[in-house]
Coordinates of C-alpha atoms and ligand atoms in Angstrom, one line a residue:
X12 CA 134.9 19.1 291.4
X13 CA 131.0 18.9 291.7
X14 CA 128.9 16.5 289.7
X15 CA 125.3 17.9 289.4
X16 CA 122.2 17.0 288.9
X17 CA 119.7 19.1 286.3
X18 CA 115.9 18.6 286.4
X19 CA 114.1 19.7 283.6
X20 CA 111.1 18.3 281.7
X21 CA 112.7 15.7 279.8
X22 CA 114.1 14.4 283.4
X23 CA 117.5 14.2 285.8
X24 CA 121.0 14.5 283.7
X25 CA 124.0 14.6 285.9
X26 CA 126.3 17.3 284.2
X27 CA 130.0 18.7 284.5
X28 CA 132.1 21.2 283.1
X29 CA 135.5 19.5 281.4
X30 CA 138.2 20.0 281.9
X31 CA 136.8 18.7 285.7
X32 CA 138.3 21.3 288.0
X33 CA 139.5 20.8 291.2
X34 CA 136.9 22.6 293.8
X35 CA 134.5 23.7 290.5
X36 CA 131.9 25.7 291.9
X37 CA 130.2 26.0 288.6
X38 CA 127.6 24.1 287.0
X39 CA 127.7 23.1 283.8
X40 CA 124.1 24.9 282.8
X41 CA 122.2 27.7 283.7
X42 CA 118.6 28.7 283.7
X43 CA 118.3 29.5 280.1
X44 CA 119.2 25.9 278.9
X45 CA 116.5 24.8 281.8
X46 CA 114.2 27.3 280.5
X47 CA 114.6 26.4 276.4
X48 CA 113.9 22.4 277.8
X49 CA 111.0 22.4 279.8
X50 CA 109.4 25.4 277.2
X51 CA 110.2 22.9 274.1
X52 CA 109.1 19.5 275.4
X53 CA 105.3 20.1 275.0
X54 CA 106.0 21.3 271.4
X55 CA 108.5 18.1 270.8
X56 CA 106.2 15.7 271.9
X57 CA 103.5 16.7 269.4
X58 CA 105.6 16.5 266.5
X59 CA 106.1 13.5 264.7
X60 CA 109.8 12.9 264.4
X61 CA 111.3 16.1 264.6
X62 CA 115.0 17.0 263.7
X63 CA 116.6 19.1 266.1
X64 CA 119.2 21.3 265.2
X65 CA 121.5 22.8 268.7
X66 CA 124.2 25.8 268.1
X67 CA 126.4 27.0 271.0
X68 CA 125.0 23.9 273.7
X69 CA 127.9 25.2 276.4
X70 CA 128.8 22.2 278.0
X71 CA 126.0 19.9 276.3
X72 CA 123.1 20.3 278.8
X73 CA 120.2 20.7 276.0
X74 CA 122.2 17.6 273.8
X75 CA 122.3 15.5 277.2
X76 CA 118.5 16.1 277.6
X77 CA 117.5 15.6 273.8
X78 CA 119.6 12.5 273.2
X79 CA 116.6 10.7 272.8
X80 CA 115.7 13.0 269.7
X81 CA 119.6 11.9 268.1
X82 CA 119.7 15.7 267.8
X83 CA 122.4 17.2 265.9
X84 CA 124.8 19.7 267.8
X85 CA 127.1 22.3 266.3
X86 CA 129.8 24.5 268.2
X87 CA 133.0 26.3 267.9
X88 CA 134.6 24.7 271.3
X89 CA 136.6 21.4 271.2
X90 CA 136.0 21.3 274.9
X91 CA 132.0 22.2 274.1
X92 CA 132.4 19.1 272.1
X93 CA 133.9 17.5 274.7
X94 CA 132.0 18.5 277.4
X95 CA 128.9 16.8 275.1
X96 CA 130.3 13.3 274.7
X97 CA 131.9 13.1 278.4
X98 CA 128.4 14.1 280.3
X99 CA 126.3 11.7 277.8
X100 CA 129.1 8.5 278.8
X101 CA 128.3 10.0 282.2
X102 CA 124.6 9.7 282.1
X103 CA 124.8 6.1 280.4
X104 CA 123.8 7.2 277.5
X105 CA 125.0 6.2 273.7
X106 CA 127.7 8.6 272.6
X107 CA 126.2 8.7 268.8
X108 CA 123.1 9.9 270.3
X109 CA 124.3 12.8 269.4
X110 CA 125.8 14.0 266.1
X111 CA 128.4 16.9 266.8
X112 CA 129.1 19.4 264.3
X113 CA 131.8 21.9 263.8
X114 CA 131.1 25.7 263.6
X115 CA 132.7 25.3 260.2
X116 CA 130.8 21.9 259.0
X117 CA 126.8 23.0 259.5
X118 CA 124.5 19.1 259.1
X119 CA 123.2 19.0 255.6
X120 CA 118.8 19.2 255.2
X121 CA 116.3 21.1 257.0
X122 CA 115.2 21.3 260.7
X123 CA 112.3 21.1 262.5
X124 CA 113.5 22.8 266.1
X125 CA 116.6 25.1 266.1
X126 CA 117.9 25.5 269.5
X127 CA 120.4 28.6 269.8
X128 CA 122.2 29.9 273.1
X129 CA 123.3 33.0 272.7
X130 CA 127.4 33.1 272.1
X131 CA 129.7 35.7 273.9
X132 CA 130.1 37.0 270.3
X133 CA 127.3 39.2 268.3
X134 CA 130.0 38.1 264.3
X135 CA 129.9 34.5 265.7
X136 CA 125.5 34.7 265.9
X137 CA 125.6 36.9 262.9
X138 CA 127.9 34.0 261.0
X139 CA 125.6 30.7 262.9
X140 CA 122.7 32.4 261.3
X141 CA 123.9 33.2 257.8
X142 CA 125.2 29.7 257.6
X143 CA 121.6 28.2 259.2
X144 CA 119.5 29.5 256.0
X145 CA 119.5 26.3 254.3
X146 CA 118.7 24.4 257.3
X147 CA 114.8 26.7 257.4
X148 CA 111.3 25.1 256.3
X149 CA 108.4 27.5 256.1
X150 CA 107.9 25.8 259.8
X151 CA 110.9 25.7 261.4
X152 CA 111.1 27.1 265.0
X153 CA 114.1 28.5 266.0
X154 CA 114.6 29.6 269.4
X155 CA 117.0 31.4 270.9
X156 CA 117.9 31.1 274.4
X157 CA 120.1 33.2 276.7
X158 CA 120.2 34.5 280.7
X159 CA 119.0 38.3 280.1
X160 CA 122.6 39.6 280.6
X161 CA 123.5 38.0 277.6
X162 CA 120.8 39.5 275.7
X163 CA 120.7 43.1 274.9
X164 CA 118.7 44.7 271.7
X165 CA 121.5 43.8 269.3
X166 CA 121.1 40.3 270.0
X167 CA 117.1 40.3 268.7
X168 CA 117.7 42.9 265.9
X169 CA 120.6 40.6 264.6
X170 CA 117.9 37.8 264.5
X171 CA 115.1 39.8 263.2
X172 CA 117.3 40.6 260.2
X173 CA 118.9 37.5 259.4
X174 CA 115.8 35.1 260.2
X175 CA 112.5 37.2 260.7
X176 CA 109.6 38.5 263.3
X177 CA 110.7 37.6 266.9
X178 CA 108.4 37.7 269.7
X179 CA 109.9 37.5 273.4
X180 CA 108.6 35.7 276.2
X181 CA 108.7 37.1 279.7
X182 CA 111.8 36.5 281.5
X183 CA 112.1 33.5 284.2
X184 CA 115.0 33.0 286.8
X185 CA 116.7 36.0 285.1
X186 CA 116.9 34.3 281.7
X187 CA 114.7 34.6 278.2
X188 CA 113.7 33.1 274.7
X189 CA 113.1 34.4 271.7
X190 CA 111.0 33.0 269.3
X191 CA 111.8 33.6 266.0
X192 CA 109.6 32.4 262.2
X193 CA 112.0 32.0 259.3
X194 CA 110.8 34.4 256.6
X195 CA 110.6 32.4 253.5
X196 CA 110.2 35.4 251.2
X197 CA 113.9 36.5 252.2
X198 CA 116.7 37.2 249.9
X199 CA 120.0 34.7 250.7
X200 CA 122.0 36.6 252.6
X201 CA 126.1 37.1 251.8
X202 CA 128.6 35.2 254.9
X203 CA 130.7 38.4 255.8
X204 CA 132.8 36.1 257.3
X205 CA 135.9 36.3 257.2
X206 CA 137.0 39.2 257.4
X207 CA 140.3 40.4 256.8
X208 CA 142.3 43.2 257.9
X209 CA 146.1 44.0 256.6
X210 CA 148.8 43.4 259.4
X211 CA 150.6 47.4 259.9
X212 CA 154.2 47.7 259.0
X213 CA 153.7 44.1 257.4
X214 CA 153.0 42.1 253.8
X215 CA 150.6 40.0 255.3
X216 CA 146.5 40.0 255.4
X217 CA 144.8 38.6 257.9
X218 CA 141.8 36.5 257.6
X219 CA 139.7 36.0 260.9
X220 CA 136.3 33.7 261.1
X221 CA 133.7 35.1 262.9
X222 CA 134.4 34.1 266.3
X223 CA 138.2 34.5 266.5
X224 CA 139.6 36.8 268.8
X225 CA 139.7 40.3 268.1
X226 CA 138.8 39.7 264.4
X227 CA 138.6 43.1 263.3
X228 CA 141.4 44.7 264.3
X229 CA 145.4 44.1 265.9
X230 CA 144.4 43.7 269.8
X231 CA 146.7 46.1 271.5
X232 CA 148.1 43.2 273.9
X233 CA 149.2 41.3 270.6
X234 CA 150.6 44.4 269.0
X235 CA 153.1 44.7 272.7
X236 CA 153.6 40.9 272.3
X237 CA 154.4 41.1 268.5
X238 CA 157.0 44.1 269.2
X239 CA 159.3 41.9 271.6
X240 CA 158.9 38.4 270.1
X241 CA 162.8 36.5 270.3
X242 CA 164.5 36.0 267.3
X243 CA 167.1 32.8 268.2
X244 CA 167.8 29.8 265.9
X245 CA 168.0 28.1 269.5
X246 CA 163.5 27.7 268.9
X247 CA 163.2 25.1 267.1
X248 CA 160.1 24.2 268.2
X249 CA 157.8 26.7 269.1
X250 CA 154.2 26.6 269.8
X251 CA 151.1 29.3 269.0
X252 CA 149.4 28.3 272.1
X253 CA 145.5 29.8 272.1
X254 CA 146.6 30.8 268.9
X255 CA 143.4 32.8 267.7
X256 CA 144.5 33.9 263.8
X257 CA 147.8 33.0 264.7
X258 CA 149.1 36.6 264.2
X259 CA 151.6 35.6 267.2
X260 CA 152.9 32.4 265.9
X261 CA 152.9 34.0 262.2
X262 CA 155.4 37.0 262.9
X263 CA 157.4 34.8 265.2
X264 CA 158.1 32.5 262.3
X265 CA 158.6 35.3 260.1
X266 CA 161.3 36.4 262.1
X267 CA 162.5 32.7 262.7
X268 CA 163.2 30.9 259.7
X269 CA 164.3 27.6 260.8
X270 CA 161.6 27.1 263.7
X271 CA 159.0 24.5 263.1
X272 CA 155.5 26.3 264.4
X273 CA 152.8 24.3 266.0
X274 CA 149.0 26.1 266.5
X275 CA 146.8 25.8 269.1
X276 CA 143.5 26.4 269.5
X277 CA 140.1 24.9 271.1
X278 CA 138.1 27.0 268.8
X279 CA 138.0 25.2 265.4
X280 CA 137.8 29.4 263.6
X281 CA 140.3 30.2 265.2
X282 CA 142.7 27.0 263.8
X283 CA 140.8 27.3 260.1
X284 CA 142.1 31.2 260.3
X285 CA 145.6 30.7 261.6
X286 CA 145.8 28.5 258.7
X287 CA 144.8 30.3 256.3
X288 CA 147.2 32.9 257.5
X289 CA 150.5 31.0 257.7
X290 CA 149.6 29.4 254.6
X291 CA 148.7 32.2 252.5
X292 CA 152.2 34.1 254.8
X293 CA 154.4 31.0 254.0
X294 CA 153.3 29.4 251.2
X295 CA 155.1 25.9 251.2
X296 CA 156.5 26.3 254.7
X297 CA 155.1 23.2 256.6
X298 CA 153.4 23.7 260.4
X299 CA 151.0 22.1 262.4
X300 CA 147.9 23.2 263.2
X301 CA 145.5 21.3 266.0
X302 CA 142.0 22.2 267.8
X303 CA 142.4 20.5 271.2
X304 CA 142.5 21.7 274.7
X305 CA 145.5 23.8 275.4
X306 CA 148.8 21.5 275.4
X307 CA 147.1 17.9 276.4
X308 CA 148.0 16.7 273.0
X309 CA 151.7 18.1 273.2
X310 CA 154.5 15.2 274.0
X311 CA 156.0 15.9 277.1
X312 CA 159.8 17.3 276.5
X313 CA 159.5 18.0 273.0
X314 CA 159.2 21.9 272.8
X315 CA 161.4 24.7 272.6
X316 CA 159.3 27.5 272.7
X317 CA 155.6 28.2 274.1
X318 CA 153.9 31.8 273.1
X319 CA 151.1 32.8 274.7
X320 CA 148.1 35.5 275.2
X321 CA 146.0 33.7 277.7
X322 CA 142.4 33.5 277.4
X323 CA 140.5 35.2 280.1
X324 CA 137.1 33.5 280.2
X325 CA 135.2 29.8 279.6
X326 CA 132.5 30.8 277.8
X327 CA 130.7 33.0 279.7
X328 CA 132.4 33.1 282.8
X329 CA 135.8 34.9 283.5
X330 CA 138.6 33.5 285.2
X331 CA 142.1 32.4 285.4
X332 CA 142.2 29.0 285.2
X333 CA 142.7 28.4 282.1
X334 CA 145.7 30.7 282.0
X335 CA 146.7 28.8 284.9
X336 CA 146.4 24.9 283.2
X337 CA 148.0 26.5 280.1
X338 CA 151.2 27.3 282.4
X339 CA 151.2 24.1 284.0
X340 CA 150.9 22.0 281.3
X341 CA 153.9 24.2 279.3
X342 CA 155.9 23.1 282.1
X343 CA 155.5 19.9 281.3
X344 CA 155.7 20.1 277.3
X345 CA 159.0 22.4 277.2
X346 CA 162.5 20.5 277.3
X347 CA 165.2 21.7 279.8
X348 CA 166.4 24.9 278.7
X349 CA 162.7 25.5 277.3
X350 CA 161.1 28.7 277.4
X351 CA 157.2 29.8 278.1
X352 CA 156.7 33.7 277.0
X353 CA 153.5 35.0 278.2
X354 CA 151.9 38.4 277.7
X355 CA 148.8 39.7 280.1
X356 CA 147.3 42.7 281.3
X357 CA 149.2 43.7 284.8
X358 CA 146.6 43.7 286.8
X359 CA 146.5 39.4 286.1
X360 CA 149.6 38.8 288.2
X361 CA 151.1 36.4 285.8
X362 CA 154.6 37.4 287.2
X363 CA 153.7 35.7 290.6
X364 CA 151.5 32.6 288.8
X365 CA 154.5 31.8 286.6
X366 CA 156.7 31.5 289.6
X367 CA 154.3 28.6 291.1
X368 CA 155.6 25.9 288.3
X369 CA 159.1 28.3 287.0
X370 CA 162.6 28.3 289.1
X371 CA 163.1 31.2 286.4
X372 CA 160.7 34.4 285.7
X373 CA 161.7 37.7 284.6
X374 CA 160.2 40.3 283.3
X375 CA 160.6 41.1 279.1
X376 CA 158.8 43.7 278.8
X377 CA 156.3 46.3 280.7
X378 CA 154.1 49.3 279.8
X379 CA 151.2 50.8 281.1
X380 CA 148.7 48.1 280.9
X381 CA 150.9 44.8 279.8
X382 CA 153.6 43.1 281.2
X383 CA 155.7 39.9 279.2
X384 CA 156.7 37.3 281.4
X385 CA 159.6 35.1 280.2
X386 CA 159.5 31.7 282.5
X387 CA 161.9 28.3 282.3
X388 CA 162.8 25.6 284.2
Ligands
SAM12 C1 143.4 36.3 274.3 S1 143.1 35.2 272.9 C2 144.7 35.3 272.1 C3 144.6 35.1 270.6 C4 145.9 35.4 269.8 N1 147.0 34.5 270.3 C5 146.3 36.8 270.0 O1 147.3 37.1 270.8 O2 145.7 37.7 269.3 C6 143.1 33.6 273.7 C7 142.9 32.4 272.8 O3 142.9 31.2 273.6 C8 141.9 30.3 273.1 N2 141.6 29.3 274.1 C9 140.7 29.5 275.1 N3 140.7 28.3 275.9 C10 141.6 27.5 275.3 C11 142.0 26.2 275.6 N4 141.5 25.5 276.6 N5 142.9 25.6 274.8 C12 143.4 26.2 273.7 N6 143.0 27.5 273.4 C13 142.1 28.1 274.2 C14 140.8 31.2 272.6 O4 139.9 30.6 271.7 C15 141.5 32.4 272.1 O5 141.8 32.3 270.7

């Protein structure tokens, strides 16, 4: 992994993406975060005391380089969060010099600066910004930052409605702000969010926060994975891992009485929604529900079962690494006799990745586009 260094008006921060990655090639900003700094530090240093308000900071590049401000960050990522505290300990810097916020938990008061990067989802801006309308004075300047890729019209209209005016500036290295004035004459705005959609063939409704996967509808991978779920009183233990609204982990216990179900997620909607599901599903039926970082907070030997629909991408960028930890560390988590079940598209190969940490991998399924992959030691 590569530490590096980002120079931007407020100075040098070394930064890293967590989980540190063997070989990373990545780094842990991009232009729009150095773009957002060095366009806001003129503006910061004329006002007197300003409270600064970050959504979606990636890996905590714009925290890092506004400690001095104690800004306050929110963000739907456990390892966002991480990311935040592990680069400030990096740069010497206090760890409270930053106050981090769930997506689910906005910072009470107004703002004077509100710095947004553009999330992968357009619900997940739509939600940041319904929940931010407390947080506007008649001067607040909010500012939304992303690399133009990550910005088409939808992305400005959405903010034009929910805040006010926007004016653009001119694109530099590939990535662009939008300036945006809070209209004060605006009527509050109802939170959507969450929506709910009722599970076919099935009593149950299913509640999704904004950024949860596929929160308007059944993905079709889940729908394959939900049709050849195991029904064995051997699973005692089973785990929902990248659990989203715990759709997976729901009809798995649905079908499995006596298995004790553990959820887990990094995003912190995704966990309040799986929740809500298997609470409102089950009623007094206990389970465990954790945001962490796939299975790092899992005792080693102590599962029977692990269920998973890998993610595909780290924020913006897409990749199978994540898939690849999440296999590794099931490995490790699952007693003897354990089983990891795995559904991807084929194209992923997890047949042959399973096979790297697995004596045992068969196939349990196959259609056009998926394949379920059954591994154990
Ligand atoms: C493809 S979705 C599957 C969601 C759900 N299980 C389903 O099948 O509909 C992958 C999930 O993995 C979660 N995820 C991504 N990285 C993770 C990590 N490092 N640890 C735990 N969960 C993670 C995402 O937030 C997302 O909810």
């Amino acid at each position: 992994m590569k530490e590096k260094t980002m120079q931007v008006a407020q100075g040098q921060f070394h930064l890293q993406r967590f989980p540190l990655e063997k070989g990373e090639t990545l780094r842990a900003w991009d232009a729009a975060d150095e773009y957002l700094l060095n366009d806001i530090a003129a503006k910061l240093e004329l006002a007197d005391n300003p409270r600064v308000l970050i959504i979606n900071d990636s890996f905590g590049a714009l925290a890092v380089a506004l400690h001095a401000l104690k800004p306050s960050s929110v963000s739907d990522s456990f390892i966002a969060q991480k990311s935040t505290s592990e680069n400030l300990i990096l740069n010497q810097l206090a760890e409270d010099s930053v106050q981090l916020f769930t997506s689910m938990q906005l910072p009470a008061g107004q703002f004077d600066f509100i710095l947004i990067k553009v999330p992968k989802t357009l619900a997940f801006l739509e939600d940041s910004l319904i929940r931010l309308q407390g947080t506007f004075k008649a001067d607040t300047q909010l500012i939304v930052a992303a690399m133009v890729k990550n910005l088409p019209p939808s992305v400005w209209q959405t903010v034009e409605r929910l805040v006010g005016a926007t004016v653009p500036s001119k694109a530099i290295k590939k990535a662009r702000l939008i300036y945006a004035q809070p209209d004060s004459e605006r009527k509050v705005l109802i939170n959507p969010y969450p929506v709910a959609y009722q599970l076919e063939n099935t009593p149950y409704q299913i509640y999704n926060h904004a950024n949860v996967f596929s929160h308007k509808s059944l993905d079709i991978g889940t729908r394959f994975f939900l049709q050849h779920l195991p029904q064995d009183n051997k699973y005692q233990q089973v785990v929902d891992l990248g659990c989203g609204n715990g759709l997976v982990g729901l009809m798995f216990a649905d079908k499995n009485p006596a298995a004790h179900m553990h959820f887990i997620d990094e995003s912190f909607m995704a966990v309040a929604s799986a929740q809500q599901n298997f609470t409102r599903a089950f009623h007094q039926r206990s389970a465990t529900f954790t945001v962490s970082d796939a299975l790092s907070d899992v005792i080693a030997d102590s599962i029977d079962l692990v269920l998973c629909n890998p993610p595909f991408h780290q924020q913006t960028s897409i990749g199978n690494h994540i898939a690849l930890r999440m296999f590794q560390q099931s490995k490790s988590v699952l007693r003897t006799g354990g089983e990891l079940w795995v559904i991807g598209n084929r194209h992923l190969g997890y047949k042959a990745s399973l096979k790297k940490y697995f004596s045992k991998v068969e196939q349990v399924a196959t259609n056009a586009k998926f394949i379920i992959v059954k591994a154990c030691n």
